[in-house]
């Protein structure tokens, strides 16, 4: 099997390369080496495996992209701009890379002769907006975003949209309506819809994976626009305090990158993945404060995170995965516990001392200037 991985030089992509090489796949990586992720580099990052074909090019370059599909059996489409906040003021760039880039790829599959038998897309939990909740009186409810006036009162938790009682977060499954609250999330939802539609229409076996918060080594520590573990780690390495929004008790589902690789592998190989969408997480909720405190304790114990009580309008409070669909259909299970995974990450982060620039003040200022941080 020859697999083309778009965005394969990035964090998830490079781990996927290693994972699939170990299963004897041949790999072609197609990646523009976006400077925000890779710095000003013409050559692939050192961590990227050498026994692959590497093509440095833009997903929007249709001719080159088309040539790169020669003799490819499967595509894993990861190439994306990935900053949620940044997507709200670089709308043109995000739509161009994420939507038009995906459109070009699908256009080739439909209109040019090719050997593609499988297509897997990295979608995102961000497409859900708020996660699912339960109310004592009304059972499962899907509250909308908290209003700015509620947030200004420091009332962080969600209320039942029917009876007004406090609602409790529960795991979110794939049937939850996708209520996108950023351009990035809308892009991912649109990618998903386009890929599933074209897949079904033309009989291309397609799978979309809604990844939750992926963490692990190689996540770009100098990219301040994405990845809370990477952002906190970079601040700690540079002697700065991690800044926690709200009260820090908001919960996410942190899934280790190797478990994510396994989900991609199952999507490539299992018949039941055909034309399906799956959550990929652990099913366990971890608070942002817990992440910040654990990282601080082991990376730079002199430093305490700041609980800022500031907020970003549009941020969700809680979202963690219900993974029963992927477990029962594909036999997926998250093998790496949070404790194991975070300590592995910490060991890697410590080795990056001196290499990781903390640019999060710039990202913070940009958000503030645009009124996206209150
Ligand atoms: N990391 C997460 O927590 C997470 C969660 C949900 C979904 N995802 C999705 O997973 C995929 C991979 O994310 P990641 O965390 O590895 O990010 P990353 O930024 O490390 O990797 C993305 C790669 O895409 C490349 N790229 C960007 N624009 C490109 C273009 N125009 N042409 C070709 N290549 C381009 C970048 O150079 C980079 O190597 C993305 O589609 C992202 O939306 C990630
Ligand atoms: Zn209720």
Coordinates of C-alpha atoms and ligand atoms in Angstrom, one line a residue:
X1 CA 0.0 0.0 0.0
X2 CA 1.3 3.4 -0.9
X3 CA -0.2 6.2 1.2
X4 CA 0.0 9.9 0.6
X5 CA -0.2 12.0 3.7
X6 CA -0.9 15.7 3.2
X7 CA 0.4 17.8 6.1
X8 CA 2.6 14.7 6.9
X9 CA 5.5 16.8 8.2
X10 CA 3.4 18.2 11.0
X11 CA 2.8 16.9 14.5
X12 CA 0.2 14.2 13.9
X13 CA 1.4 13.5 10.4
X14 CA 5.0 12.7 11.4
X15 CA 3.9 10.2 14.0
X16 CA 1.5 8.6 11.5
X17 CA 4.5 8.2 9.1
X18 CA 6.4 6.3 11.8
X19 CA 3.3 4.2 12.7
X20 CA 2.5 3.2 9.1
X21 CA 6.2 2.6 8.1
X22 CA 6.2 0.0 11.0
X23 CA 3.3 -1.7 9.3
X24 CA 5.3 -1.8 6.0
X25 CA 3.4 0.9 4.1
X26 CA 5.1 3.1 1.6
X27 CA 4.7 6.7 2.4
X28 CA 4.6 9.9 0.4
X29 CA 4.4 13.1 2.4
X30 CA 3.0 16.2 0.7
X31 CA 3.6 19.3 2.9
X32 CA 4.3 23.0 2.2
X33 CA 6.2 23.4 5.6
X34 CA 4.1 26.2 6.8
X35 CA 6.5 28.7 8.4
X36 CA 4.3 29.2 11.5
X37 CA 4.8 25.5 12.2
X38 CA 8.2 24.7 10.8
X39 CA 10.0 28.1 10.9
X40 CA 11.7 29.2 7.6
X41 CA 12.8 25.8 6.4
X42 CA 13.1 24.3 3.0
X43 CA 13.9 20.9 4.3
X44 CA 11.6 18.6 6.3
X45 CA 12.0 18.6 10.1
X46 CA 14.7 16.2 11.5
X47 CA 12.0 14.2 13.3
X48 CA 10.4 13.2 10.0
X49 CA 11.4 9.6 8.9
X50 CA 13.9 9.5 6.1
X51 CA 12.7 6.4 4.2
X52 CA 9.8 8.1 2.6
X53 CA 9.2 10.4 -0.4
X54 CA 8.9 14.0 0.6
X55 CA 7.3 16.6 -1.6
X56 CA 7.4 20.2 -0.5
X57 CA 4.4 21.8 -2.0
X58 CA 1.2 23.6 -1.3
X59 CA -2.1 21.7 -1.2
X60 CA -3.6 24.4 -3.4
X61 CA -1.1 23.7 -6.2
X62 CA -3.4 21.5 -8.3
X63 CA -0.9 20.4 -10.9
X64 CA 1.8 19.2 -8.5
X65 CA -0.8 17.7 -6.2
X66 CA -2.3 15.7 -9.1
X67 CA 1.2 14.4 -10.1
X68 CA 1.9 13.4 -6.6
X69 CA -1.1 11.0 -6.6
X70 CA 0.5 8.7 -9.2
X71 CA 0.3 5.0 -7.9
X72 CA -1.1 6.1 -4.6
X73 CA -3.6 3.7 -3.0
X74 CA -4.8 5.8 -0.1
X75 CA -4.8 9.4 1.0
X76 CA -4.8 10.7 4.5
X77 CA -5.6 14.4 4.4
X78 CA -4.1 16.4 7.3
X79 CA -2.9 19.6 5.6
X80 CA -4.6 22.5 7.3
X81 CA -4.1 25.8 9.0
X82 CA -4.9 24.9 12.6
X83 CA -5.3 28.0 14.9
X84 CA -8.8 28.4 16.2
X85 CA -8.3 32.0 17.4
X86 CA -6.2 33.0 14.5
X87 CA -8.8 31.7 12.0
X88 CA -11.1 34.5 13.3
X89 CA -8.9 37.3 11.8
X90 CA -7.1 35.4 9.0
X91 CA -10.4 34.3 7.4
X92 CA -9.2 34.5 3.8
X93 CA -6.1 32.3 4.4
X94 CA -8.0 29.8 6.5
X95 CA -10.8 29.3 4.0
X96 CA -8.3 29.3 1.1
X97 CA -6.0 26.5 2.5
X98 CA -8.7 24.5 4.4
X99 CA -11.6 24.7 2.0
X100 CA -10.1 25.4 -1.4
X101 CA -7.1 23.0 -0.7
X102 CA -9.6 20.2 0.1
X103 CA -11.7 21.1 -2.9
X104 CA -8.7 20.9 -5.2
X105 CA -7.8 17.5 -3.9
X106 CA -11.4 16.2 -4.3
X107 CA -11.6 17.7 -7.8
X108 CA -8.6 15.7 -8.9
X109 CA -10.1 12.5 -7.5
X110 CA -13.3 13.1 -9.4
X111 CA -11.8 14.3 -12.7
X112 CA -8.4 12.7 -13.2
X113 CA -7.7 9.0 -13.6
X114 CA -6.3 7.7 -10.3
X115 CA -5.7 4.6 -8.2
X116 CA -7.1 5.9 -4.9
X117 CA -9.1 3.3 -3.0
X118 CA -9.4 5.0 0.4
X119 CA -9.6 8.5 1.8
X120 CA -9.3 9.5 5.4
X121 CA -9.8 13.1 6.7
X122 CA -8.7 14.6 10.0
X123 CA -11.8 16.4 11.2
X124 CA -12.1 18.0 14.6
X125 CA -14.1 18.0 17.9
X126 CA -14.2 21.8 17.5
X127 CA -17.0 21.3 15.0
X128 CA -19.4 20.4 17.9
X129 CA -19.1 23.7 19.6
X130 CA -20.3 23.0 23.2
X131 CA -20.3 19.3 24.2
X132 CA -23.4 17.5 25.4
X133 CA -24.9 18.0 28.8
X134 CA -27.5 16.4 31.1
X135 CA -30.1 18.1 33.2
X136 CA -31.8 16.6 36.2
X137 CA -35.2 17.4 34.8
X138 CA -34.8 17.3 31.1
X139 CA -32.2 14.5 30.5
X140 CA -29.8 15.1 27.6
X141 CA -29.6 18.7 26.4
X142 CA -27.3 20.6 24.0
X143 CA -27.0 24.1 25.3
X144 CA -25.7 26.8 23.0
X145 CA -22.7 29.0 23.7
X146 CA -22.7 31.0 26.9
X147 CA -23.5 34.7 26.3
X148 CA -20.9 37.4 26.8
X149 CA -23.0 38.9 29.7
X150 CA -23.0 35.5 31.5
X151 CA -19.3 35.2 31.0
X152 CA -18.7 38.8 32.3
X153 CA -20.4 37.7 35.5
X154 CA -17.9 34.9 35.8
X155 CA -20.6 32.4 35.5
X156 CA -18.7 29.7 33.6
X157 CA -21.0 26.7 33.8
X158 CA -23.8 25.9 31.4
X159 CA -27.5 26.0 32.2
X160 CA -30.3 23.8 30.8
X161 CA -31.8 25.5 27.8
X162 CA -35.3 24.1 28.8
X163 CA -35.7 24.5 32.5
X164 CA -32.7 26.7 33.4
X165 CA -31.1 24.3 36.0
X166 CA -27.4 23.9 36.0
X167 CA -26.4 21.3 33.4
X168 CA -23.7 18.6 33.9
X169 CA -21.3 17.7 31.0
X170 CA -21.5 14.2 29.6
X171 CA -19.5 12.5 26.8
X172 CA -20.4 13.9 23.3
X173 CA -21.3 11.4 20.6
X174 CA -21.2 11.8 16.8
X175 CA -25.0 12.6 16.6
X176 CA -24.6 15.9 18.5
X177 CA -25.4 18.8 16.1
X178 CA -22.2 20.6 14.9
X179 CA -22.6 24.2 16.1
X180 CA -19.3 25.8 14.9
X181 CA -18.0 28.8 16.8
X182 CA -14.9 29.7 14.8
X183 CA -13.9 29.9 11.1
X184 CA -11.5 27.0 11.8
X185 CA -14.4 24.8 13.1
X186 CA -16.5 25.8 10.2
X187 CA -13.6 24.8 7.8
X188 CA -13.3 21.4 9.4
X189 CA -17.1 20.8 9.2
X190 CA -17.1 21.9 5.6
X191 CA -14.1 19.6 4.8
X192 CA -15.9 16.8 6.4
X193 CA -19.2 17.4 4.5
X194 CA -17.3 17.8 1.2
X195 CA -15.2 14.6 1.7
X196 CA -18.2 12.5 2.8
X197 CA -20.4 13.7 0.0
X198 CA -17.8 13.1 -2.8
X199 CA -16.9 9.8 -1.2
X200 CA -20.5 8.6 -1.3
X201 CA -21.3 10.0 -4.7
X202 CA -18.3 8.5 -6.4
X203 CA -17.8 5.3 -4.4
X204 CA -14.5 6.5 -2.8
X205 CA -14.3 4.7 0.5
X206 CA -14.0 7.7 2.9
X207 CA -13.7 8.1 6.7
X208 CA -13.6 11.2 8.8
X209 CA -12.1 11.2 12.2
X210 CA -13.2 13.9 14.7
X211 CA -10.0 14.2 16.7
X212 CA -10.2 15.6 20.2
X213 CA -7.3 17.4 21.9
X214 CA -4.3 15.5 20.5
X215 CA -1.0 15.8 22.5
X216 CA 2.5 14.4 22.3
X217 CA 6.0 15.1 21.2
X218 CA 6.7 17.2 18.1
X219 CA 3.7 19.5 18.5
X220 CA 5.2 22.8 17.3
X221 CA 6.2 24.6 20.6
X222 CA 6.9 27.8 18.7
X223 CA 3.4 28.0 17.2
X224 CA 1.4 30.0 19.7
X225 CA -1.9 29.6 17.9
X226 CA -2.8 26.0 18.7
X227 CA -2.3 23.1 21.2
X228 CA -2.8 24.0 24.8
X229 CA -0.1 21.5 26.0
X230 CA 2.4 22.9 23.5
X231 CA 1.6 26.5 24.4
X232 CA 1.9 25.9 28.2
X233 CA 5.1 23.9 27.7
X234 CA 6.7 26.6 25.7
X235 CA 5.9 29.3 28.3
X236 CA 7.3 27.1 31.0
X237 CA 10.5 26.4 29.1
X238 CA 11.0 30.1 28.6
X239 CA 10.3 31.0 32.3
X240 CA 6.9 32.4 31.7
X241 CA 3.7 31.6 33.6
X242 CA 1.0 29.6 31.6
X243 CA -2.1 31.7 31.3
X244 CA -5.4 29.8 32.0
X245 CA -8.6 31.3 30.8
X246 CA -11.8 31.3 32.9
X247 CA -11.3 29.4 36.2
X248 CA -9.4 26.5 34.7
X249 CA -12.1 23.9 35.4
X250 CA -13.1 23.6 31.7
X251 CA -12.7 20.1 30.5
X252 CA -11.3 18.5 27.4
X253 CA -10.4 15.0 26.2
X254 CA -6.6 14.7 25.7
X255 CA -5.8 11.8 23.5
X256 CA -2.2 10.7 22.9
X257 CA -0.9 11.0 19.3
X258 CA 0.0 7.3 19.1
X259 CA -3.6 6.4 19.9
X260 CA -4.7 8.8 17.2
X261 CA -2.3 7.0 14.8
X262 CA -4.0 3.7 15.7
X263 CA -7.4 5.2 14.8
X264 CA -6.1 6.3 11.4
X265 CA -4.7 2.8 10.8
X266 CA -8.0 1.2 11.8
X267 CA -9.8 3.6 9.4
X268 CA -7.4 2.5 6.5
X269 CA -7.9 -1.2 7.2
X270 CA -11.3 -1.9 8.6
X271 CA -14.2 -2.5 6.2
X272 CA -16.7 -1.0 8.7
X273 CA -14.9 2.4 8.5
X274 CA -16.3 2.9 5.0
X275 CA -18.2 6.2 4.7
X276 CA -18.3 6.7 8.5
X277 CA -17.5 9.5 10.9
X278 CA -15.9 8.7 14.3
X279 CA -14.9 10.5 17.4
X280 CA -11.3 9.8 18.4
X281 CA -10.6 10.6 22.1
X282 CA -10.1 8.7 25.3
X283 CA -13.6 9.2 26.9
X284 CA -11.9 10.8 29.9
X285 CA -12.2 14.4 30.8
X286 CA -9.2 16.4 32.1
X287 CA -9.4 20.0 33.2
X288 CA -7.2 22.7 31.7
X289 CA -5.9 23.6 35.2
X290 CA -4.9 20.1 35.8
X291 CA -2.8 20.2 32.5
X292 CA -1.2 23.5 33.4
X293 CA -0.3 22.3 37.0
X294 CA 1.1 19.0 35.9
X295 CA 3.2 20.5 33.2
X296 CA 4.4 23.3 35.5
X297 CA 5.3 20.8 38.3
X298 CA 7.6 18.8 36.1
X299 CA 8.9 21.3 33.6
X300 CA 9.6 24.3 35.7
X301 CA 8.4 23.8 39.4
X302 CA 9.3 27.4 40.3
X303 CA 6.5 28.7 38.1
X304 CA 2.8 28.7 38.9
X305 CA 0.1 29.0 36.2
X306 CA -2.1 32.1 36.3
X307 CA -5.8 31.5 36.5
X308 CA -6.8 34.7 34.6
X309 CA -10.6 34.6 34.8
X310 CA -10.4 36.2 31.4
X311 CA -12.4 34.6 28.6
X312 CA -12.6 34.3 24.9
X313 CA -16.2 34.8 23.6
X314 CA -16.9 31.7 21.5
X315 CA -14.9 29.4 23.7
X316 CA -16.7 26.3 24.8
X317 CA -16.8 25.1 28.4
X318 CA -16.6 21.3 28.2
X319 CA -16.3 18.8 25.5
X320 CA -15.0 15.2 25.8
X321 CA -15.6 12.2 23.6
X322 CA -18.0 9.4 23.6
X323 CA -15.9 6.8 21.9
X324 CA -18.4 3.9 21.8
X325 CA -18.9 4.1 18.1
X326 CA -15.2 3.7 17.1
X327 CA -14.8 1.1 19.8
X328 CA -17.6 -1.1 18.7
X329 CA -17.2 -0.6 15.0
X330 CA -13.4 -0.6 14.6
X331 CA -12.2 -2.1 17.9
X332 CA -10.4 1.1 18.9
X333 CA -9.3 1.7 22.5
X334 CA -7.1 4.4 23.9
X335 CA -4.1 2.5 25.3
X336 CA -2.1 5.4 26.6
X337 CA -3.3 6.8 30.0
X338 CA -3.1 10.5 30.6
X339 CA -0.4 9.9 33.3
X340 CA 1.8 7.9 30.9
X341 CA 1.3 10.2 28.0
X342 CA 1.9 13.5 29.8
X343 CA 5.1 12.2 31.4
X344 CA 6.4 11.1 28.0
X345 CA 5.5 14.6 26.7
X346 CA 7.3 16.3 29.6
X347 CA 10.5 14.3 28.9
X348 CA 10.4 15.4 25.3
X349 CA 9.6 19.1 26.2
X350 CA 12.7 19.2 28.5
X351 CA 14.9 18.3 25.6
X352 CA 13.6 21.3 23.7
X353 CA 15.1 23.8 26.1
X354 CA 16.7 26.6 24.2
X355 CA 15.0 25.6 20.9
X356 CA 11.4 26.6 21.6
X357 CA 10.6 30.3 21.3
X358 CA 7.6 31.4 23.3
X359 CA 5.5 33.6 20.9
X360 CA 2.3 33.4 22.9
X361 CA 2.5 37.1 24.0
X362 CA 2.1 38.0 20.3
X363 CA -0.9 35.7 19.9
X364 CA -2.3 37.1 23.1
X365 CA -1.9 40.7 21.9
X366 CA -3.5 39.8 18.6
X367 CA -6.5 38.3 20.3
X368 CA -6.8 41.4 22.6
X369 CA -6.5 43.9 19.7
X370 CA -9.3 42.1 17.8
X371 CA -11.6 42.0 20.9
X372 CA -11.4 38.2 21.0
X373 CA -10.2 38.2 24.6
X374 CA -12.1 39.8 27.5
Ligands
LIG1 N1 -3.7 18.6 17.1 C1 -4.9 18.4 17.4 O1 -5.3 18.5 18.6 C2 -6.0 18.3 16.3 C3 -7.3 18.1 16.7 C4 -8.3 18.0 15.8 C5 -8.0 18.0 14.4 N2 -6.7 18.1 14.0 C6 -6.4 18.1 12.6 O2 -5.3 17.2 12.3 C7 -4.5 17.7 11.2 C8 -3.1 17.8 11.6 O3 -2.9 18.7 12.7 P1 -1.5 18.8 13.5 O4 -1.9 19.0 14.9 O5 -0.6 17.8 13.1 O6 -1.0 20.3 12.9 P2 0.4 20.7 12.3 O7 0.3 22.2 12.1 O8 1.5 20.2 13.1 O9 0.4 19.9 10.9 C9 -0.3 20.4 9.8 C10 0.7 20.3 8.6 O10 0.0 20.8 7.4 C11 1.0 21.6 6.7 N3 0.3 22.5 5.9 C12 -0.4 23.7 6.3 N4 -0.8 24.4 5.2 C13 -0.5 23.6 4.1 C14 -0.7 23.8 2.7 N5 -1.3 25.0 2.3 N6 -0.3 22.9 1.9 C15 0.4 21.8 2.3 N7 0.6 21.6 3.6 C16 0.2 22.5 4.5 C17 1.9 22.2 7.7 O11 3.1 22.6 7.2 C18 2.0 21.1 8.8 O12 3.1 20.3 8.6 C19 -5.2 19.0 10.8 O13 -6.0 18.8 9.8 C20 -5.9 19.5 12.1 O14 -7.1 20.3 11.7 C21 -5.7 18.3 15.0
LIG2 ZN1 -33.7 21.1 32.3

